[in-house]
Amino acid sequence: MLIIGYFTYGKFVEKVFGVQKDRRTPAFKLQDNVDYMPLSAWRIFMIQFLNIAGLGPIFGAIAGAMYGPSAFLWIVLGSIFAGAVHDYFSGMLSVRHDGLSISEVVGFYLGSKAKHVMRFFTVILLIFVGTVFLVGPAKIIDGMTSNQWGVWVWAAIILVYYILSTLLPIDKLISKLYPVFGMAMLLMALGLLGALFFGNYQIPELVPGNLINMTTNPEETPIFPMLFVTIACGAISGFHATQSPLMARCIKNEKNGRGIFFGTMITEGIVALIWAAAAMTFFGNVEGLNIVMLENNNNAAWAANEISLNMLGGIGGFLALLGIVAAPITSGDTAFRSARLILSDVFKSNQKKIKNRLYISLPLFTIAFILTQIDFGVIWRYFAWSNQTLATVVLWTITAYLIYENKTYWVTMVPAMFMTMVCSTYILIAPEGFELANNVAYIGGCLITLFITFFFWSYTVKEKRYLLNEV
């Protein structure tokens, strides 16, 4: 379904957008050989895939697998009708707006107030991502090396790499390393797929009796909305919209957009689907997965390592090392780079000169280092919700664009309404939110969704009338 979705629904979405093959892209129009630089389509695909993937389709899929085969449905349907659509339009709108960051694109269609909120929201989100992916991999490497050097030595080494990858032109480090790491992640997924087919494993079937909540405490972790926030990067993720402008500044032709933006999300969905299947089968069944995850404090990194080593052997261990260590690092570096680009757009700072890049980047790294001293346990729990909320705002932005352009707006309005329901219900029901009773939260989520839809519709109708009068 994922592969068919790319060739059918992906083509439909591309037609809705209206690709202009002869239009000059920002890579040529604003070429500075730092951020704006034409790169080959296959290289951009691999960079974009690793940018948006990281550990999302592994850890999120393993956590989502605890709910049972219903996770398969969300990964497939979410990737095709929400995630890939979100990624394609956010990437292509950035291309049309000279590679501008998502916060600036939001401002074009939802107004200056939304733009200012998004600027603050996305930069804070990216700093959090960069900080967590600075300390997290350092702890993993330190454990693998028997604590010989210490966490902070590894954190310092990773930080040096982050500084270099944030400051240097995109073709110096990122375009050379990412294809290697991206290929390793794909090979790991394909290896697991082969093991599932040819090994003695029984994947749970998608039958009505299996489409129930299989977590240990269904009342506290209802499928809706928890599953739809737990599996983010494998279905839809707002973080992707912050990464797409990096590649929007490098794409040579708009016709490559479907393969790069829609295609990478579909590929990530395939990876997530494989990992979810592996998690449900390797530990015997879904119940077995829930038991071992409970015993290991829901440590998805441990589960991923166990699955890789036992299903793939020695090669799997090496690929697991690349995936579990390199993947978060490659999300962290582009998080800082994206934050630099957003701030450069805000302050209209030309990034061709290294000193201008330093002026913006050094405060980011200083803040990140300070934040490493804080326990991120609570903050990180809010990240999942914030991530999906960002995706929701982007979907509403794209819907506004489609309405203004008299295009088929339901392709993003339907998932925008659905994700609004998910995010509003989640914050009402979750322990880190208002902890309301499930039924009360569902009613509240419906009312919030209706209100936002009504407000959005009123705003866009008024704005469209104003635009027509201007014309």
CSV table of N, CA and C in Angstrom, one decimal, residues 269-393:
chain,number,residue,atom,x,y,z
A,269,GLY,N,8.1,5.3,6.2
A,269,GLY,CA,6.9,4.5,6.6
A,269,GLY,C,7.2,3.0,6.5
A,270,ILE,N,7.9,2.7,5.4
A,270,ILE,CA,8.3,1.3,5.2
A,270,ILE,C,9.3,0.8,6.3
A,271,VAL,N,10.2,1.6,6.6
A,271,VAL,CA,11.2,1.3,7.7
A,271,VAL,C,10.4,1.1,9.0
A,272,ALA,N,9.5,2.0,9.3
A,272,ALA,CA,8.7,1.9,10.6
A,272,ALA,C,7.9,0.7,10.6
A,273,LEU,N,7.3,0.3,9.4
A,273,LEU,CA,6.4,-0.9,9.3
A,273,LEU,C,7.2,-2.1,9.6
A,274,ILE,N,8.5,-2.2,9.1
A,274,ILE,CA,9.3,-3.3,9.3
A,274,ILE,C,9.7,-3.5,10.8
A,275,TRP,N,10.1,-2.3,11.4
A,275,TRP,CA,10.5,-2.4,12.8
A,275,TRP,C,9.3,-2.7,13.7
A,276,ALA,N,8.1,-2.2,13.4
A,276,ALA,CA,6.9,-2.5,14.2
A,276,ALA,C,6.6,-4.0,14.1
A,277,ALA,N,6.8,-4.6,12.9
A,277,ALA,CA,6.5,-6.1,12.7
A,277,ALA,C,7.6,-6.9,13.5
A,278,ALA,N,8.8,-6.4,13.4
A,278,ALA,CA,9.9,-7.1,14.1
A,278,ALA,C,9.7,-7.1,15.6
A,279,ALA,N,9.3,-5.9,16.1
A,279,ALA,CA,9.0,-5.8,17.6
A,279,ALA,C,7.9,-6.7,18.0
A,280,MET,N,6.9,-6.8,17.2
A,280,MET,CA,5.7,-7.7,17.6
A,280,MET,C,6.0,-9.1,17.5
A,281,THR,N,7.0,-9.5,16.8
A,281,THR,CA,7.3,-11.0,16.6
A,281,THR,C,8.5,-11.5,17.4
A,282,PHE,N,9.6,-10.6,17.5
A,282,PHE,CA,10.8,-11.1,18.1
A,282,PHE,C,10.6,-11.6,19.5
A,283,PHE,N,9.8,-10.9,20.3
A,283,PHE,CA,9.6,-11.2,21.7
A,283,PHE,C,8.5,-12.2,21.9
A,284,GLY,N,8.1,-12.9,20.8
A,284,GLY,CA,7.1,-13.9,20.9
A,284,GLY,C,5.8,-13.4,20.4
A,285,ASN,N,5.3,-12.3,20.9
A,285,ASN,CA,4.0,-11.7,20.5
A,285,ASN,C,4.0,-10.3,21.1
A,286,VAL,N,2.8,-9.6,20.9
A,286,VAL,CA,2.7,-8.3,21.4
A,286,VAL,C,2.8,-8.3,23.0
A,287,GLU,N,2.1,-9.3,23.6
A,287,GLU,CA,2.2,-9.4,25.0
A,287,GLU,C,3.6,-9.5,25.5
A,288,GLY,N,4.4,-10.3,24.8
A,288,GLY,CA,5.8,-10.5,25.2
A,288,GLY,C,6.6,-9.2,25.1
A,289,LEU,N,6.3,-8.4,24.0
A,289,LEU,CA,6.9,-7.1,23.9
A,289,LEU,C,6.6,-6.2,25.0
A,290,ASN,N,5.3,-6.2,25.4
A,290,ASN,CA,4.9,-5.3,26.5
A,290,ASN,C,5.6,-5.7,27.8
A,291,ILE,N,5.8,-7.0,28.0
A,291,ILE,CA,6.4,-7.5,29.3
A,291,ILE,C,7.9,-7.1,29.3
A,292,VAL,N,8.6,-7.3,28.2
A,292,VAL,CA,10.1,-7.0,28.3
A,292,VAL,C,10.3,-5.4,28.3
A,293,MET,N,9.4,-4.7,27.7
A,293,MET,CA,9.5,-3.2,27.7
A,293,MET,C,9.3,-2.7,29.1
A,294,LEU,N,8.3,-3.3,29.8
A,294,LEU,CA,8.0,-2.9,31.2
A,294,LEU,C,9.2,-3.2,32.1
A,295,GLU,N,9.8,-4.4,31.9
A,295,GLU,CA,11.0,-4.8,32.7
A,295,GLU,C,12.2,-3.9,32.4
A,296,ASN,N,12.3,-3.3,31.2
A,296,ASN,CA,13.4,-2.5,30.9
A,296,ASN,C,13.1,-1.0,30.8
A,297,ASN,N,12.1,-0.6,31.6
A,297,ASN,CA,11.7,0.9,31.6
A,297,ASN,C,11.4,1.5,30.3
A,298,ASN,N,10.7,0.7,29.4
A,298,ASN,CA,10.3,1.1,28.1
A,298,ASN,C,11.5,1.7,27.3
A,299,ASN,N,12.6,1.0,27.4
A,299,ASN,CA,13.8,1.4,26.7
A,299,ASN,C,13.8,0.9,25.3
A,300,ALA,N,13.4,1.7,24.4
A,300,ALA,CA,13.3,1.3,23.0
A,300,ALA,C,14.7,1.0,22.4
A,301,ALA,N,15.7,1.7,22.9
A,301,ALA,CA,17.1,1.5,22.4
A,301,ALA,C,17.6,0.1,22.7
A,302,TRP,N,17.2,-0.4,23.9
A,302,TRP,CA,17.6,-1.7,24.3
A,302,TRP,C,16.9,-2.7,23.4
A,303,ALA,N,15.6,-2.5,23.2
A,303,ALA,CA,14.8,-3.4,22.3
A,303,ALA,C,15.4,-3.5,20.9
A,304,ALA,N,15.7,-2.3,20.4
A,304,ALA,CA,16.3,-2.2,19.0
A,304,ALA,C,17.6,-3.0,18.9
A,305,ASN,N,18.4,-2.8,19.9
A,305,ASN,CA,19.7,-3.5,20.0
A,305,ASN,C,19.5,-5.0,20.0
A,306,GLU,N,18.6,-5.5,20.9
A,306,GLU,CA,18.3,-6.9,21.0
A,306,GLU,C,17.8,-7.5,19.7
A,307,ILE,N,16.9,-6.8,19.0
A,307,ILE,CA,16.3,-7.3,17.8
A,307,ILE,C,17.4,-7.3,16.7
A,308,SER,N,18.2,-6.3,16.6
A,308,SER,CA,19.3,-6.3,15.6
A,308,SER,C,20.3,-7.4,15.8
A,309,LEU,N,20.8,-7.5,17.0
A,309,LEU,CA,21.8,-8.5,17.3
A,309,LEU,C,21.4,-9.9,17.0
A,310,ASN,N,20.1,-10.2,17.4
A,310,ASN,CA,19.6,-11.6,17.3
A,310,ASN,C,19.1,-11.9,16.0
A,311,MET,N,18.5,-11.0,15.3
A,311,MET,CA,17.9,-11.3,14.0
A,311,MET,C,18.9,-11.1,12.8
A,312,LEU,N,19.9,-10.3,13.1
A,312,LEU,CA,20.9,-10.0,12.0
A,312,LEU,C,22.3,-10.5,12.3
A,313,GLY,N,22.6,-10.9,13.5
A,313,GLY,CA,23.9,-11.4,13.9
A,313,GLY,C,24.9,-10.2,14.0
A,314,GLY,N,26.2,-10.6,13.7
A,314,GLY,CA,27.3,-9.6,13.8
A,314,GLY,C,27.1,-8.4,13.0
A,315,ILE,N,26.7,-8.6,11.7
A,315,ILE,CA,26.5,-7.5,10.8
A,315,ILE,C,25.4,-6.6,11.4
A,316,GLY,N,24.4,-7.2,12.0
A,316,GLY,CA,23.3,-6.5,12.6
A,316,GLY,C,23.7,-5.6,13.7
A,317,GLY,N,24.7,-6.2,14.5
A,317,GLY,CA,25.3,-5.4,15.6
A,317,GLY,C,25.9,-4.1,15.1
A,318,PHE,N,26.7,-4.2,14.0
A,318,PHE,CA,27.4,-3.1,13.4
A,318,PHE,C,26.4,-2.1,12.9
A,319,LEU,N,25.4,-2.6,12.2
A,319,LEU,CA,24.3,-1.7,11.6
A,319,LEU,C,23.5,-1.0,12.8
A,320,ALA,N,23.3,-1.8,13.8
A,320,ALA,CA,22.6,-1.3,15.0
A,320,ALA,C,23.4,-0.1,15.6
A,321,LEU,N,24.7,-0.3,15.7
A,321,LEU,CA,25.6,0.8,16.2
A,321,LEU,C,25.4,2.0,15.4
A,322,LEU,N,25.4,1.8,14.0
A,322,LEU,CA,25.3,3.0,13.1
A,322,LEU,C,23.9,3.6,13.3
A,323,GLY,N,22.9,2.8,13.4
A,323,GLY,CA,21.5,3.3,13.5
A,323,GLY,C,21.3,4.0,14.9
A,324,ILE,N,21.6,3.3,16.0
A,324,ILE,CA,21.3,3.8,17.3
A,324,ILE,C,22.2,4.9,17.7
A,325,VAL,N,23.4,5.0,17.2
A,325,VAL,CA,24.3,6.1,17.6
A,325,VAL,C,24.3,7.2,16.5
A,326,ALA,N,24.5,6.8,15.2
A,326,ALA,CA,24.6,7.8,14.2
A,326,ALA,C,23.3,8.5,13.9
A,327,ALA,N,22.2,7.8,13.9
A,327,ALA,CA,20.9,8.4,13.6
A,327,ALA,C,20.5,9.6,14.4
A,328,PRO,N,20.6,9.5,15.8
A,328,PRO,CA,20.3,10.7,16.6
A,328,PRO,C,21.3,11.8,16.3
A,329,ILE,N,22.6,11.5,16.1
A,329,ILE,CA,23.6,12.5,15.8
A,329,ILE,C,23.2,13.3,14.5
A,330,THR,N,22.8,12.5,13.5
A,330,THR,CA,22.4,13.2,12.2
A,330,THR,C,21.1,13.9,12.3
A,331,SER,N,20.3,13.7,13.3
A,331,SER,CA,19.2,14.5,13.6
A,331,SER,C,19.6,15.8,14.4
A,332,GLY,N,20.5,15.6,15.3
A,332,GLY,CA,21.0,16.7,16.1
A,332,GLY,C,21.7,17.8,15.3
A,333,ASP,N,22.6,17.4,14.3
A,333,ASP,CA,23.3,18.4,13.6
A,333,ASP,C,22.4,19.2,12.7
A,334,THR,N,21.5,18.5,12.0
A,334,THR,CA,20.6,19.3,11.1
A,334,THR,C,19.5,20.1,11.9
A,335,ALA,N,19.3,19.7,13.2
A,335,ALA,CA,18.4,20.5,14.0
A,335,ALA,C,19.1,21.9,14.3
A,336,PHE,N,20.4,21.9,14.6
A,336,PHE,CA,21.1,23.1,14.8
A,336,PHE,C,21.2,23.9,13.5
A,337,ARG,N,21.5,23.2,12.4
A,337,ARG,CA,21.6,23.9,11.1
A,337,ARG,C,20.3,24.5,10.8
A,338,SER,N,19.1,23.8,11.0
A,338,SER,CA,17.8,24.4,10.7
A,338,SER,C,17.5,25.6,11.6
A,339,ALA,N,17.9,25.5,12.9
A,339,ALA,CA,17.7,26.7,13.7
A,339,ALA,C,18.5,27.9,13.2
A,340,ARG,N,19.8,27.6,12.8
A,340,ARG,CA,20.6,28.8,12.2
A,340,ARG,C,19.9,29.4,11.0
A,341,LEU,N,19.3,28.5,10.1
A,341,LEU,CA,18.6,29.1,8.9
A,341,LEU,C,17.4,29.8,9.3
A,342,ILE,N,16.6,29.4,10.3
A,342,ILE,CA,15.4,30.1,10.7
A,342,ILE,C,15.8,31.5,11.2
A,343,LEU,N,16.8,31.5,12.1
A,343,LEU,CA,17.2,32.8,12.6
A,343,LEU,C,17.8,33.7,11.6
A,344,SER,N,18.5,33.1,10.6
A,344,SER,CA,19.1,34.0,9.5
A,344,SER,C,18.0,34.5,8.6
A,345,ASP,N,16.9,33.8,8.5
A,345,ASP,CA,15.7,34.3,7.8
A,345,ASP,C,15.0,35.4,8.6
A,346,VAL,N,15.0,35.3,9.9
A,346,VAL,CA,14.4,36.3,10.7
A,346,VAL,C,15.1,37.6,10.7
A,347,PHE,N,16.5,37.5,10.8
A,347,PHE,CA,17.3,38.7,10.9
A,347,PHE,C,17.8,39.1,9.5
A,348,LYS,N,17.4,38.4,8.5
A,348,LYS,CA,17.8,38.8,7.1
A,348,LYS,C,19.3,38.8,7.0
A,349,SER,N,20.0,37.8,7.6
A,349,SER,CA,21.4,37.7,7.6
A,349,SER,C,22.0,36.9,6.5
A,350,ASN,N,22.8,37.4,5.7
A,350,ASN,CA,23.5,36.7,4.6
A,350,ASN,C,24.4,35.7,5.2
A,351,GLN,N,24.2,34.4,4.9
A,351,GLN,CA,25.0,33.4,5.5
A,351,GLN,C,26.2,32.9,4.7
A,352,LYS,N,26.6,33.7,3.6
A,352,LYS,CA,27.7,33.4,2.8
A,352,LYS,C,29.0,33.5,3.6
A,353,LYS,N,29.0,34.5,4.5
A,353,LYS,CA,30.2,34.8,5.3
A,353,LYS,C,30.2,34.0,6.6
A,354,ILE,N,31.4,33.4,6.9
A,354,ILE,CA,31.5,32.5,8.1
A,354,ILE,C,31.2,33.3,9.4
A,355,LYS,N,31.5,34.5,9.5
A,355,LYS,CA,31.3,35.3,10.7
A,355,LYS,C,29.8,35.5,11.0
A,356,ASN,N,29.0,35.6,9.9
A,356,ASN,CA,27.6,35.7,10.1
A,356,ASN,C,27.0,34.4,10.6
A,357,ARG,N,27.5,33.3,10.1
A,357,ARG,CA,27.1,32.0,10.6
A,357,ARG,C,27.5,31.8,12.1
A,358,LEU,N,28.6,32.3,12.4
A,358,LEU,CA,29.1,32.2,13.8
A,358,LEU,C,28.3,33.0,14.8
A,359,TYR,N,27.9,34.2,14.4
A,359,TYR,CA,27.1,35.1,15.2
A,359,TYR,C,25.8,34.5,15.6
A,360,ILE,N,25.2,33.7,14.7
A,360,ILE,CA,23.9,33.1,15.0
A,360,ILE,C,24.1,31.7,15.7
A,361,SER,N,25.1,31.0,15.3
A,361,SER,CA,25.3,29.6,15.8
A,361,SER,C,25.8,29.6,17.2
A,362,LEU,N,26.8,30.4,17.6
A,362,LEU,CA,27.4,30.3,18.9
A,362,LEU,C,26.4,30.5,20.1
A,363,PRO,N,25.4,31.4,20.0
A,363,PRO,CA,24.4,31.5,21.1
A,363,PRO,C,23.6,30.2,21.1
A,364,LEU,N,23.3,29.6,20.0
A,364,LEU,CA,22.5,28.3,20.0
A,364,LEU,C,23.3,27.2,20.7
A,365,PHE,N,24.6,27.1,20.5
A,365,PHE,CA,25.3,26.0,21.1
A,365,PHE,C,25.6,26.3,22.6
A,366,THR,N,25.6,27.6,22.9
A,366,THR,CA,25.8,28.0,24.3
A,366,THR,C,24.5,27.6,25.1
A,367,ILE,N,23.4,27.9,24.5
A,367,ILE,CA,22.1,27.6,25.2
A,367,ILE,C,22.0,26.1,25.3
A,368,ALA,N,22.4,25.4,24.3
A,368,ALA,CA,22.3,23.9,24.3
A,368,ALA,C,23.2,23.3,25.4
A,369,PHE,N,24.4,23.8,25.5
A,369,PHE,CA,25.3,23.3,26.5
A,369,PHE,C,24.7,23.6,27.9
A,370,ILE,N,24.1,24.7,28.1
A,370,ILE,CA,23.5,25.0,29.5
A,370,ILE,C,22.3,24.0,29.7
A,371,LEU,N,21.6,23.7,28.7
A,371,LEU,CA,20.4,22.9,28.8
A,371,LEU,C,20.8,21.4,29.1
A,372,THR,N,22.1,21.0,28.8
A,372,THR,CA,22.5,19.7,29.1
A,372,THR,C,22.6,19.4,30.5
A,373,GLN,N,22.7,20.5,31.3
A,373,GLN,CA,22.8,20.3,32.8
A,373,GLN,C,21.4,20.1,33.5
A,374,ILE,N,20.3,20.2,32.7
A,374,ILE,CA,19.0,20.1,33.2
A,374,ILE,C,18.4,18.7,32.9
A,375,ASP,N,17.6,18.1,33.8
A,375,ASP,CA,17.0,16.8,33.5
A,375,ASP,C,15.9,17.0,32.5
A,376,PHE,N,16.0,16.4,31.4
A,376,PHE,CA,15.1,16.6,30.3
A,376,PHE,C,13.9,15.6,30.3
A,377,GLY,N,13.8,14.8,31.4
A,377,GLY,CA,12.7,13.8,31.5
A,377,GLY,C,11.3,14.4,31.2
A,378,VAL,N,11.0,15.5,31.9
A,378,VAL,CA,9.7,16.1,31.8
A,378,VAL,C,9.6,16.8,30.4
A,379,ILE,N,10.6,17.6,30.1
A,379,ILE,CA,10.5,18.4,28.8
A,379,ILE,C,10.3,17.5,27.6
A,380,TRP,N,11.1,16.4,27.6
A,380,TRP,CA,11.0,15.5,26.4
A,380,TRP,C,9.7,14.9,26.2
A,381,ARG,N,9.0,14.7,27.3
A,381,ARG,CA,7.6,14.1,27.2
A,381,ARG,C,6.7,15.1,26.4
A,382,TYR,N,7.0,16.4,26.6
A,382,TYR,CA,6.2,17.3,25.8
A,382,TYR,C,6.6,17.4,24.4
A,383,PHE,N,7.8,16.9,24.1
A,383,PHE,CA,8.2,17.1,22.7
A,383,PHE,C,7.3,16.3,21.7
A,384,ALA,N,6.9,15.1,22.1
A,384,ALA,CA,6.1,14.3,21.2
A,384,ALA,C,4.8,15.1,20.8
A,385,TRP,N,4.2,15.7,21.8
A,385,TRP,CA,2.9,16.4,21.6
A,385,TRP,C,3.3,17.7,20.7
A,386,SER,N,4.3,18.4,21.1
A,386,SER,CA,4.7,19.6,20.4
A,386,SER,C,5.0,19.3,18.9
A,387,ASN,N,5.7,18.2,18.7
A,387,ASN,CA,6.0,17.8,17.3
A,387,ASN,C,4.8,17.6,16.5
A,388,GLN,N,3.8,16.9,17.0
A,388,GLN,CA,2.5,16.7,16.2
A,388,GLN,C,1.7,18.0,16.1
A,389,THR,N,1.8,18.8,17.1
A,389,THR,CA,1.2,20.1,17.0
A,389,THR,C,1.7,21.0,15.9
A,390,LEU,N,3.1,20.9,15.8
A,390,LEU,CA,3.7,21.6,14.7
A,390,LEU,C,3.3,21.1,13.3
A,391,ALA,N,3.2,19.8,13.2
A,391,ALA,CA,2.7,19.2,12.0
A,391,ALA,C,1.2,19.7,11.7
A,392,THR,N,0.4,19.8,12.7
A,392,THR,CA,-1.0,20.3,12.5
A,392,THR,C,-1.0,21.7,12.0
A,393,VAL,N,-0.2,22.6,12.6
A,393,VAL,CA,-0.1,24.0,12.1
A,393,VAL,C,0.3,24.0,10.7
